[in-house]
Amino acid sequence: MGDAAITSVELDLPHVSSGKVRELFELGPDRLLFVASDRISAYDVIMPQGIPDKGRLLTGMSIFWFGATSDICPNHFVSAATDEVPRVARDSVGALEGRHMVVRRLEMLPVEFVVRGYLVGSGWRDYRCTGAVCGIPLPPGLREADQLPEPIFTPATKATVGHDENISEEQAEELCPPGTLKVARDYAIELYRRAAGYARGRGIILADTKFEFGRRSDGAIVLADEVLTPDSSRFWPADQWQPGRPQQSFDKQFVRDWLTSPDSGWDPKSDQPPPPLPAEIVERTRDRYVEAYQRLTGRTFQ
Ligand code: Q0Z
């Protein structure tokens, strides 16, 4: 059964929060259990099947980056060991097989710390209309997917429904406890620089990424959530980078191509649930996550 995708996560623990792909449970007053399922989303919807091992691969990537960036800032990671999980949940957490992390509970900052090194998505739309991204003026003549002269911080609100909304740094500062935004912003830019440089040396462009930070009881600003995974970032294969047009996604390209092909019979703009992914698409997508994991961590998966 090791090759079946884990799309639903049920544990005998108090449930704190559900994301599209992740779940959060309570372990105690200062510990949470963070679980990455094998679910995959595309065009803002969750596919009916998961990608086998995706949760393990992304958890492995996050843990790798927590280790590779702990000199920049503290992070919430405590342990990936099953024996850190209380007895009541240990049997069921065993079935999660590397999809979980015990993390320190923080007081979360209510802002998404987005850092962009390339001009895409809402940044590209913004630039075409205004010549700026989130109020940050940029040189004229940039093309879609061009690298920016410097990485930029473009905060966003955490939307509970719909899309996150870009906000100004001043607005972000008002949402956060006094003195916290600039500390987290500087960490975010440094983390992006470190990770983008590292990934580039391994054939992956880290176009942009989203961090979350929280505050520890001693006041320290701490990196939280999953970090620098394909779900929180745009990864592009460096050898296929071609500014001036939309880029292929390292991980989700096969899913997107299939969903928008006539074969799927599905319209992303419809309210219909997406059709089941063909086995071949699931397999090729899993290969991409394995490839990203192996290139970035330098480890062989399994
Ligand atoms: C993260 C999220 C979801 C996974 C709350 N260390 C922390 N301390 C306090 N709160 C959080 C964390 Cl990571 C926290 N989220 C986002 C939602 C699954 C992560 F459903 N929410």
mmCIF file of C-alpha atoms and ligand atoms in Angstrom:
data_model
loop_
_atom_site.group_PDB
_atom_site.id
_atom_site.type_symbol
_atom_site.label_atom_id
_atom_site.label_comp_id
_atom_site.label_asym_id
_atom_site.label_seq_id
_atom_site.Cartn_x
_atom_site.Cartn_y
_atom_site.Cartn_z
ATOM 1 C CA MET A 1 0.000 0.000 0.000
ATOM 2 C CA GLY A 2 3.073 2.254 0.101
ATOM 3 C CA ASP A 3 2.392 3.572 -3.403
ATOM 4 C CA ALA A 4 -1.163 4.800 -2.805
ATOM 5 C CA ALA A 5 -1.586 8.543 -2.488
ATOM 6 C CA ILE A 6 -2.609 9.868 0.942
ATOM 7 C CA THR A 7 -5.309 12.412 0.199
ATOM 8 C CA SER A 8 -7.112 12.442 3.527
ATOM 9 C CA VAL A 9 -5.362 12.823 6.838
ATOM 10 C CA GLU A 10 -7.273 11.749 9.913
ATOM 11 C CA LEU A 11 -5.534 11.687 13.261
ATOM 12 C CA ASP A 12 -6.771 11.285 16.795
ATOM 13 C CA LEU A 13 -5.628 14.806 17.653
ATOM 14 C CA PRO A 14 -7.396 18.161 17.896
ATOM 15 C CA HIS A 15 -7.561 19.608 14.403
ATOM 16 C CA VAL A 16 -6.414 23.233 14.090
ATOM 17 C CA SER A 17 -6.655 24.071 10.421
ATOM 18 C CA SER A 18 -7.012 22.627 6.902
ATOM 19 C CA GLY A 19 -5.357 23.977 3.789
ATOM 20 C CA LYS A 20 -5.885 22.755 0.235
ATOM 21 C CA VAL A 21 -2.997 20.375 0.660
ATOM 22 C CA ARG A 22 -1.846 20.601 4.298
ATOM 23 C CA GLU A 23 -3.342 19.909 7.713
ATOM 24 C CA LEU A 24 -2.451 21.232 11.115
ATOM 25 C CA PHE A 25 -3.116 19.459 14.436
ATOM 26 C CA GLU A 26 -2.528 20.391 18.048
ATOM 27 C CA LEU A 27 0.023 18.471 20.095
ATOM 28 C CA GLY A 28 0.220 20.641 23.188
ATOM 29 C CA PRO A 29 0.427 24.225 24.367
ATOM 30 C CA ASP A 30 3.544 24.962 22.349
ATOM 31 C CA ARG A 31 3.670 22.249 19.691
ATOM 32 C CA LEU A 32 1.713 21.611 16.480
ATOM 33 C CA LEU A 33 1.760 18.712 14.027
ATOM 34 C CA PHE A 34 2.101 19.877 10.439
ATOM 35 C CA VAL A 35 1.071 17.292 7.828
ATOM 36 C CA ALA A 36 1.544 17.487 4.047
ATOM 37 C CA SER A 37 -0.901 15.259 2.177
ATOM 38 C CA ASP A 38 -0.385 13.941 -1.363
ATOM 39 C CA ARG A 39 -3.123 16.226 -2.671
ATOM 40 C CA ILE A 40 -2.325 18.471 -5.634
ATOM 41 C CA SER A 41 -4.112 21.589 -6.789
ATOM 42 C CA ALA A 42 -4.149 23.162 -10.233
ATOM 43 C CA TYR A 43 -6.193 26.082 -11.522
ATOM 44 C CA ASP A 44 -7.252 26.643 -7.880
ATOM 45 C CA VAL A 45 -8.954 23.265 -7.505
ATOM 46 C CA ILE A 46 -7.862 20.072 -5.815
ATOM 47 C CA MET A 47 -7.542 17.095 -8.130
ATOM 48 C CA PRO A 48 -9.555 14.002 -7.278
ATOM 49 C CA GLN A 49 -6.391 11.870 -7.049
ATOM 50 C CA GLY A 50 -3.228 12.661 -5.201
ATOM 51 C CA ILE A 51 0.361 12.263 -6.371
ATOM 52 C CA PRO A 52 1.918 9.317 -4.494
ATOM 53 C CA ASP A 53 4.734 10.493 -2.166
ATOM 54 C CA LYS A 54 4.194 14.200 -2.891
ATOM 55 C CA GLY A 55 3.700 14.937 0.822
ATOM 56 C CA ARG A 56 6.895 13.085 1.743
ATOM 57 C CA LEU A 57 8.862 14.788 -1.010
ATOM 58 C CA LEU A 58 7.682 18.273 -0.049
ATOM 59 C CA THR A 59 8.194 17.621 3.660
ATOM 60 C CA GLY A 60 11.715 16.413 2.850
ATOM 61 C CA MET A 61 12.389 19.576 0.840
ATOM 62 C CA SER A 62 11.121 21.828 3.662
ATOM 63 C CA ILE A 63 13.267 20.046 6.239
ATOM 64 C CA PHE A 64 16.275 20.292 3.925
ATOM 65 C CA TRP A 65 15.793 24.062 3.590
ATOM 66 C CA PHE A 66 15.215 24.554 7.333
ATOM 67 C CA GLY A 67 18.638 23.013 7.851
ATOM 68 C CA ALA A 68 20.274 24.930 4.997
ATOM 69 C CA THR A 69 19.014 28.325 6.216
ATOM 70 C CA SER A 70 19.135 28.070 10.018
ATOM 71 C CA ASP A 71 22.095 30.474 10.062
ATOM 72 C CA ILE A 72 19.872 33.164 8.492
ATOM 73 C CA CYS A 73 16.954 32.910 10.917
ATOM 74 C CA PRO A 74 15.374 30.537 13.439
ATOM 75 C CA ASN A 75 12.573 28.254 12.178
ATOM 76 C CA HIS A 76 9.647 26.359 13.684
ATOM 77 C CA PHE A 77 10.890 22.857 12.845
ATOM 78 C CA VAL A 78 11.307 20.625 15.907
ATOM 79 C CA SER A 79 11.368 17.050 14.675
ATOM 80 C CA ALA A 80 10.251 14.630 12.005
ATOM 81 C CA ALA A 81 10.566 11.634 14.341
ATOM 82 C CA THR A 82 7.466 9.614 15.072
ATOM 83 C CA ASP A 83 8.481 9.257 18.735
ATOM 84 C CA GLU A 84 7.960 13.001 19.180
ATOM 85 C CA VAL A 85 4.288 12.428 18.455
ATOM 86 C CA PRO A 86 2.114 11.608 21.487
ATOM 87 C CA ARG A 87 1.089 7.988 21.962
ATOM 88 C CA VAL A 88 -2.575 8.573 21.034
ATOM 89 C CA ALA A 89 -1.596 9.596 17.517
ATOM 90 C CA ARG A 90 1.527 7.499 17.023
ATOM 91 C CA ASP A 91 -0.157 4.550 15.315
ATOM 92 C CA SER A 92 -1.927 6.681 12.763
ATOM 93 C CA VAL A 93 1.011 9.024 12.248
ATOM 94 C CA GLY A 94 3.055 5.954 11.283
ATOM 95 C CA ALA A 95 0.861 5.702 8.196
ATOM 96 C CA LEU A 96 1.846 9.245 7.266
ATOM 97 C CA GLU A 97 5.374 8.022 6.506
ATOM 98 C CA GLY A 98 7.459 11.155 6.528
ATOM 99 C CA ARG A 99 4.671 13.555 5.718
ATOM 100 C CA HIS A 100 4.680 15.181 9.140
ATOM 101 C CA MET A 101 6.724 17.668 11.129
ATOM 102 C CA VAL A 102 6.439 18.557 14.789
ATOM 103 C CA VAL A 103 6.697 22.350 14.888
ATOM 104 C CA ARG A 104 6.889 25.030 17.546
ATOM 105 C CA ARG A 105 3.653 26.930 17.959
ATOM 106 C CA LEU A 106 4.053 30.633 17.189
ATOM 107 C CA GLU A 107 1.981 33.768 17.090
ATOM 108 C CA MET A 108 1.714 34.047 13.297
ATOM 109 C CA LEU A 109 2.213 37.344 11.479
ATOM 110 C CA PRO A 110 -0.945 37.905 9.375
ATOM 111 C CA VAL A 111 0.985 38.588 6.164
ATOM 112 C CA GLU A 112 2.393 36.427 3.361
ATOM 113 C CA PHE A 113 6.061 37.291 2.809
ATOM 114 C CA VAL A 114 6.348 36.982 -0.971
ATOM 115 C CA VAL A 115 9.748 37.507 -2.589
ATOM 116 C CA ARG A 116 10.041 37.730 -6.370
ATOM 117 C CA GLY A 117 13.198 37.396 -8.420
ATOM 118 C CA TYR A 118 11.436 37.188 -11.798
ATOM 119 C CA LEU A 119 8.556 39.045 -13.400
ATOM 120 C CA VAL A 120 5.534 36.724 -13.523
ATOM 121 C CA GLY A 121 1.949 36.254 -12.434
ATOM 122 C CA SER A 122 0.374 39.216 -10.673
ATOM 123 C CA GLY A 123 3.775 40.963 -10.752
ATOM 124 C CA TRP A 124 3.863 40.874 -14.544
ATOM 125 C CA ARG A 125 0.245 42.089 -14.794
ATOM 126 C CA ASP A 126 1.024 44.912 -12.359
ATOM 127 C CA TYR A 127 4.185 45.912 -14.253
ATOM 128 C CA ARG A 128 2.426 46.008 -17.630
ATOM 129 C CA CYS A 129 -0.258 48.374 -16.253
ATOM 130 C CA THR A 130 1.848 50.570 -13.974
ATOM 131 C CA GLY A 131 5.562 49.975 -14.620
ATOM 132 C CA ALA A 132 5.789 48.931 -10.966
ATOM 133 C CA VAL A 133 5.128 45.813 -8.895
ATOM 134 C CA CYS A 134 3.245 46.447 -5.660
ATOM 135 C CA GLY A 135 4.368 50.058 -5.829
ATOM 136 C CA ILE A 136 8.042 49.165 -6.412
ATOM 137 C CA PRO A 137 9.139 50.947 -9.612
ATOM 138 C CA LEU A 138 11.089 48.791 -12.069
ATOM 139 C CA PRO A 139 13.193 49.659 -15.119
ATOM 140 C CA PRO A 140 11.269 49.941 -18.408
ATOM 141 C CA GLY A 141 11.457 47.287 -21.139
ATOM 142 C CA LEU A 142 11.244 44.160 -18.973
ATOM 143 C CA ARG A 143 9.579 41.105 -20.547
ATOM 144 C CA GLU A 144 7.359 38.483 -18.949
ATOM 145 C CA ALA A 145 9.535 36.080 -16.918
ATOM 146 C CA ASP A 146 12.599 38.354 -17.021
ATOM 147 C CA GLN A 147 14.866 38.321 -14.001
ATOM 148 C CA LEU A 148 14.505 41.427 -11.828
ATOM 149 C CA PRO A 149 17.591 43.554 -11.107
ATOM 150 C CA GLU A 150 17.152 42.668 -7.400
ATOM 151 C CA PRO A 151 14.698 40.387 -5.596
ATOM 152 C CA ILE A 152 11.714 42.387 -4.314
ATOM 153 C CA PHE A 153 9.448 41.916 -1.303
ATOM 154 C CA THR A 154 5.752 42.071 -2.240
ATOM 155 C CA PRO A 155 3.600 41.355 0.830
ATOM 156 C CA ALA A 156 0.103 39.915 0.491
ATOM 157 C CA THR A 157 -2.802 39.353 2.821
ATOM 158 C CA LYS A 158 -3.775 35.825 3.784
ATOM 159 C CA ALA A 159 -7.177 35.414 2.169
ATOM 160 C CA THR A 160 -9.406 32.833 3.860
ATOM 161 C CA VAL A 161 -11.378 32.550 0.614
ATOM 162 C CA GLY A 162 -10.216 33.357 -2.904
ATOM 163 C CA HIS A 163 -6.819 34.761 -3.773
ATOM 164 C CA ASP A 164 -4.295 36.490 -1.580
ATOM 165 C CA GLU A 165 -4.261 40.197 -2.268
ATOM 166 C CA ASN A 166 -1.082 42.190 -2.781
ATOM 167 C CA ILE A 167 -0.706 45.030 -0.307
ATOM 168 C CA SER A 168 1.820 47.813 0.197
ATOM 169 C CA GLU A 169 4.647 47.456 2.689
ATOM 170 C CA GLU A 170 2.997 50.223 4.740
ATOM 171 C CA GLN A 171 -0.259 48.252 4.917
ATOM 172 C CA ALA A 172 1.685 45.117 5.859
ATOM 173 C CA GLU A 173 3.459 47.004 8.608
ATOM 174 C CA GLU A 174 0.126 48.090 10.098
ATOM 175 C CA LEU A 175 -1.132 44.496 10.187
ATOM 176 C CA CYS A 176 1.922 43.184 12.075
ATOM 177 C CA PRO A 177 2.982 43.800 15.681
ATOM 178 C CA PRO A 178 5.300 46.843 15.950
ATOM 179 C CA GLY A 179 8.858 46.222 14.811
ATOM 180 C CA THR A 180 8.216 42.759 13.331
ATOM 181 C CA LEU A 181 7.606 43.380 9.625
ATOM 182 C CA LYS A 182 11.056 44.692 8.724
ATOM 183 C CA VAL A 183 12.811 41.872 10.584
ATOM 184 C CA ALA A 184 10.757 39.240 8.746
ATOM 185 C CA ARG A 185 11.104 41.087 5.412
ATOM 186 C CA ASP A 186 14.889 41.155 5.671
ATOM 187 C CA TYR A 187 14.930 37.449 6.562
ATOM 188 C CA ALA A 188 12.642 36.687 3.606
ATOM 189 C CA ILE A 189 14.878 38.464 1.088
ATOM 190 C CA GLU A 190 17.995 36.785 2.479
ATOM 191 C CA LEU A 191 16.290 33.364 2.414
ATOM 192 C CA TYR A 192 15.243 33.886 -1.201
ATOM 193 C CA ARG A 193 18.769 34.917 -2.235
ATOM 194 C CA ARG A 194 20.297 31.869 -0.568
ATOM 195 C CA ALA A 195 17.741 29.423 -1.993
ATOM 196 C CA ALA A 196 17.603 30.903 -5.504
ATOM 197 C CA GLY A 197 21.382 30.829 -5.837
ATOM 198 C CA TYR A 198 21.537 27.277 -4.573
ATOM 199 C CA ALA A 199 18.683 26.063 -6.818
ATOM 200 C CA ARG A 200 20.157 27.811 -9.882
ATOM 201 C CA GLY A 201 23.328 25.780 -9.447
ATOM 202 C CA ARG A 202 21.150 22.666 -9.659
ATOM 203 C CA GLY A 203 19.243 23.630 -12.789
ATOM 204 C CA ILE A 204 16.167 25.085 -11.119
ATOM 205 C CA ILE A 205 15.071 28.712 -11.254
ATOM 206 C CA LEU A 206 13.278 29.788 -8.094
ATOM 207 C CA ALA A 207 11.167 32.499 -9.722
ATOM 208 C CA ASP A 208 9.392 33.546 -6.548
ATOM 209 C CA THR A 209 8.348 32.169 -3.187
ATOM 210 C CA LYS A 210 6.109 32.795 -0.243
ATOM 211 C CA PHE A 211 7.204 32.621 3.382
ATOM 212 C CA GLU A 212 5.249 32.777 6.609
ATOM 213 C CA PHE A 213 6.720 33.997 9.880
ATOM 214 C CA GLY A 214 5.613 33.932 13.478
ATOM 215 C CA ARG A 215 6.749 35.309 16.798
ATOM 216 C CA ARG A 216 8.169 33.135 19.564
ATOM 217 C CA SER A 217 7.287 33.905 23.190
ATOM 218 C CA ASP A 218 10.757 35.465 23.648
ATOM 219 C CA GLY A 219 9.949 37.854 20.769
ATOM 220 C CA ALA A 220 12.167 36.213 18.134
ATOM 221 C CA ILE A 221 10.818 36.210 14.565
ATOM 222 C CA VAL A 222 10.718 32.615 13.350
ATOM 223 C CA LEU A 223 10.307 31.082 9.877
ATOM 224 C CA ALA A 224 7.210 28.837 9.793
ATOM 225 C CA ASP A 225 5.022 26.744 7.497
ATOM 226 C CA GLU A 226 6.508 24.754 4.615
ATOM 227 C CA VAL A 227 9.419 26.459 2.912
ATOM 228 C CA LEU A 228 10.786 26.671 -0.604
ATOM 229 C CA THR A 229 8.694 23.813 -1.965
ATOM 230 C CA PRO A 230 7.021 23.782 -5.388
ATOM 231 C CA ASP A 231 3.696 24.439 -3.600
ATOM 232 C CA SER A 232 4.939 27.670 -2.003
ATOM 233 C CA SER A 233 7.147 28.747 -4.907
ATOM 234 C CA ARG A 234 7.417 28.845 -8.668
ATOM 235 C CA PHE A 235 10.113 26.408 -9.814
ATOM 236 C CA TRP A 236 11.145 26.514 -13.478
ATOM 237 C CA PRO A 237 13.522 24.170 -15.316
ATOM 238 C CA ALA A 238 16.484 26.505 -15.977
ATOM 239 C CA ASP A 239 17.321 24.949 -19.338
ATOM 240 C CA GLN A 240 13.864 25.862 -20.652
ATOM 241 C CA TRP A 241 13.744 29.434 -19.366
ATOM 242 C CA GLN A 242 12.681 31.760 -22.185
ATOM 243 C CA PRO A 243 11.634 35.279 -21.196
ATOM 244 C CA GLY A 244 8.854 36.894 -23.226
ATOM 245 C CA ARG A 245 6.277 34.159 -22.720
ATOM 246 C CA PRO A 246 4.676 32.154 -19.911
ATOM 247 C CA GLN A 247 7.057 29.559 -18.416
ATOM 248 C CA GLN A 248 6.551 25.842 -17.944
ATOM 249 C CA SER A 249 6.097 24.860 -14.324
ATOM 250 C CA PHE A 250 8.689 22.374 -13.064
ATOM 251 C CA ASP A 251 6.123 20.275 -11.208
ATOM 252 C CA LYS A 252 2.594 20.922 -12.505
ATOM 253 C CA GLN A 253 3.100 21.311 -16.245
ATOM 254 C CA PHE A 254 1.733 17.888 -17.203
ATOM 255 C CA VAL A 255 -1.342 18.361 -15.022
ATOM 256 C CA ARG A 256 -2.030 21.822 -16.462
ATOM 257 C CA ASP A 257 -1.433 20.733 -20.054
ATOM 258 C CA TRP A 258 -3.731 17.758 -19.678
ATOM 259 C CA LEU A 259 -6.485 19.725 -17.922
ATOM 260 C CA THR A 260 -6.552 22.346 -20.674
ATOM 261 C CA SER A 261 -6.299 19.809 -23.515
ATOM 262 C CA PRO A 262 -9.484 18.712 -25.323
ATOM 263 C CA ASP A 263 -8.883 15.166 -23.946
ATOM 264 C CA SER A 264 -9.861 16.241 -20.435
ATOM 265 C CA GLY A 265 -13.153 17.808 -21.530
ATOM 266 C CA TRP A 266 -12.797 20.261 -18.631
ATOM 267 C CA ASP A 267 -12.951 24.034 -18.524
ATOM 268 C CA PRO A 268 -10.967 25.621 -15.661
ATOM 269 C CA LYS A 269 -13.506 28.474 -15.662
ATOM 270 C CA SER A 270 -16.445 26.080 -15.141
ATOM 271 C CA ASP A 271 -17.795 25.163 -11.716
ATOM 272 C CA GLN A 272 -17.443 21.470 -12.591
ATOM 273 C CA PRO A 273 -15.020 19.342 -10.577
ATOM 274 C CA PRO A 274 -11.936 18.382 -12.579
ATOM 275 C CA PRO A 275 -11.921 14.915 -14.184
ATOM 276 C CA PRO A 276 -9.637 12.168 -12.794
ATOM 277 C CA LEU A 277 -6.033 12.477 -13.934
ATOM 278 C CA PRO A 278 -4.822 9.675 -16.223
ATOM 279 C CA ALA A 279 -2.310 7.336 -14.537
ATOM 280 C CA GLU A 280 0.411 8.509 -16.912
ATOM 281 C CA ILE A 281 -0.044 12.141 -15.858
ATOM 282 C CA VAL A 282 0.080 11.138 -12.172
ATOM 283 C CA GLU A 283 3.272 9.142 -12.776
ATOM 284 C CA ARG A 284 5.055 11.832 -14.791
ATOM 285 C CA THR A 285 4.116 14.446 -12.198
ATOM 286 C CA ARG A 286 5.443 12.260 -9.376
ATOM 287 C CA ASP A 287 8.703 11.952 -11.343
ATOM 288 C CA ARG A 288 8.960 15.750 -11.416
ATOM 289 C CA TYR A 289 8.604 16.016 -7.613
ATOM 290 C CA VAL A 290 11.207 13.272 -7.175
ATOM 291 C CA GLU A 291 13.485 15.135 -9.605
ATOM 292 C CA ALA A 292 13.068 18.442 -7.714
ATOM 293 C CA TYR A 293 13.731 16.710 -4.381
ATOM 294 C CA GLN A 294 16.840 14.927 -5.648
ATOM 295 C CA ARG A 295 18.315 17.924 -7.440
ATOM 296 C CA LEU A 296 17.799 20.258 -4.490
ATOM 297 C CA THR A 297 18.709 17.985 -1.599
ATOM 298 C CA GLY A 298 21.373 16.001 -3.438
ATOM 299 C CA ARG A 299 19.819 12.885 -1.898
ATOM 300 C CA THR A 300 18.268 9.910 -3.639
ATOM 301 C CA PHE A 301 14.604 9.462 -2.815
ATOM 302 C CA GLN A 302 13.686 6.175 -1.065
HETATM 303 C C1 Q0Z B 1 0.248 27.833 10.085
HETATM 304 C C2 Q0Z B 1 -1.476 26.343 7.751
HETATM 305 C C3 Q0Z B 1 -3.106 24.632 7.413
HETATM 306 C C4 Q0Z B 1 -0.854 24.049 7.502
HETATM 307 C C5 Q0Z B 1 -1.355 28.323 11.450
HETATM 308 N N1 Q0Z B 1 4.242 27.131 13.812
HETATM 309 C C6 Q0Z B 1 2.974 27.609 13.740
HETATM 310 N N2 Q0Z B 1 2.413 28.170 14.831
HETATM 311 C C7 Q0Z B 1 1.175 28.656 14.792
HETATM 312 N N3 Q0Z B 1 0.407 28.598 13.709
HETATM 313 C C8 Q0Z B 1 0.878 28.048 12.562
HETATM 314 C C9 Q0Z B 1 2.188 27.535 12.554
HETATM 315 CL CL1 Q0Z B 1 2.902 26.812 11.191
HETATM 316 C C10 Q0Z B 1 -0.011 28.054 11.403
HETATM 317 N N4 Q0Z B 1 -0.888 27.957 9.402
HETATM 318 C C11 Q0Z B 1 -1.101 27.781 7.986
HETATM 319 C C12 Q0Z B 1 -2.780 25.970 7.612
HETATM 320 C C13 Q0Z B 1 -2.153 23.675 7.342
HETATM 321 C C14 Q0Z B 1 -0.521 25.388 7.697
HETATM 322 F F1 Q0Z B 1 -4.347 24.263 7.288
HETATM 323 N N5 Q0Z B 1 -1.883 28.245 10.208
#
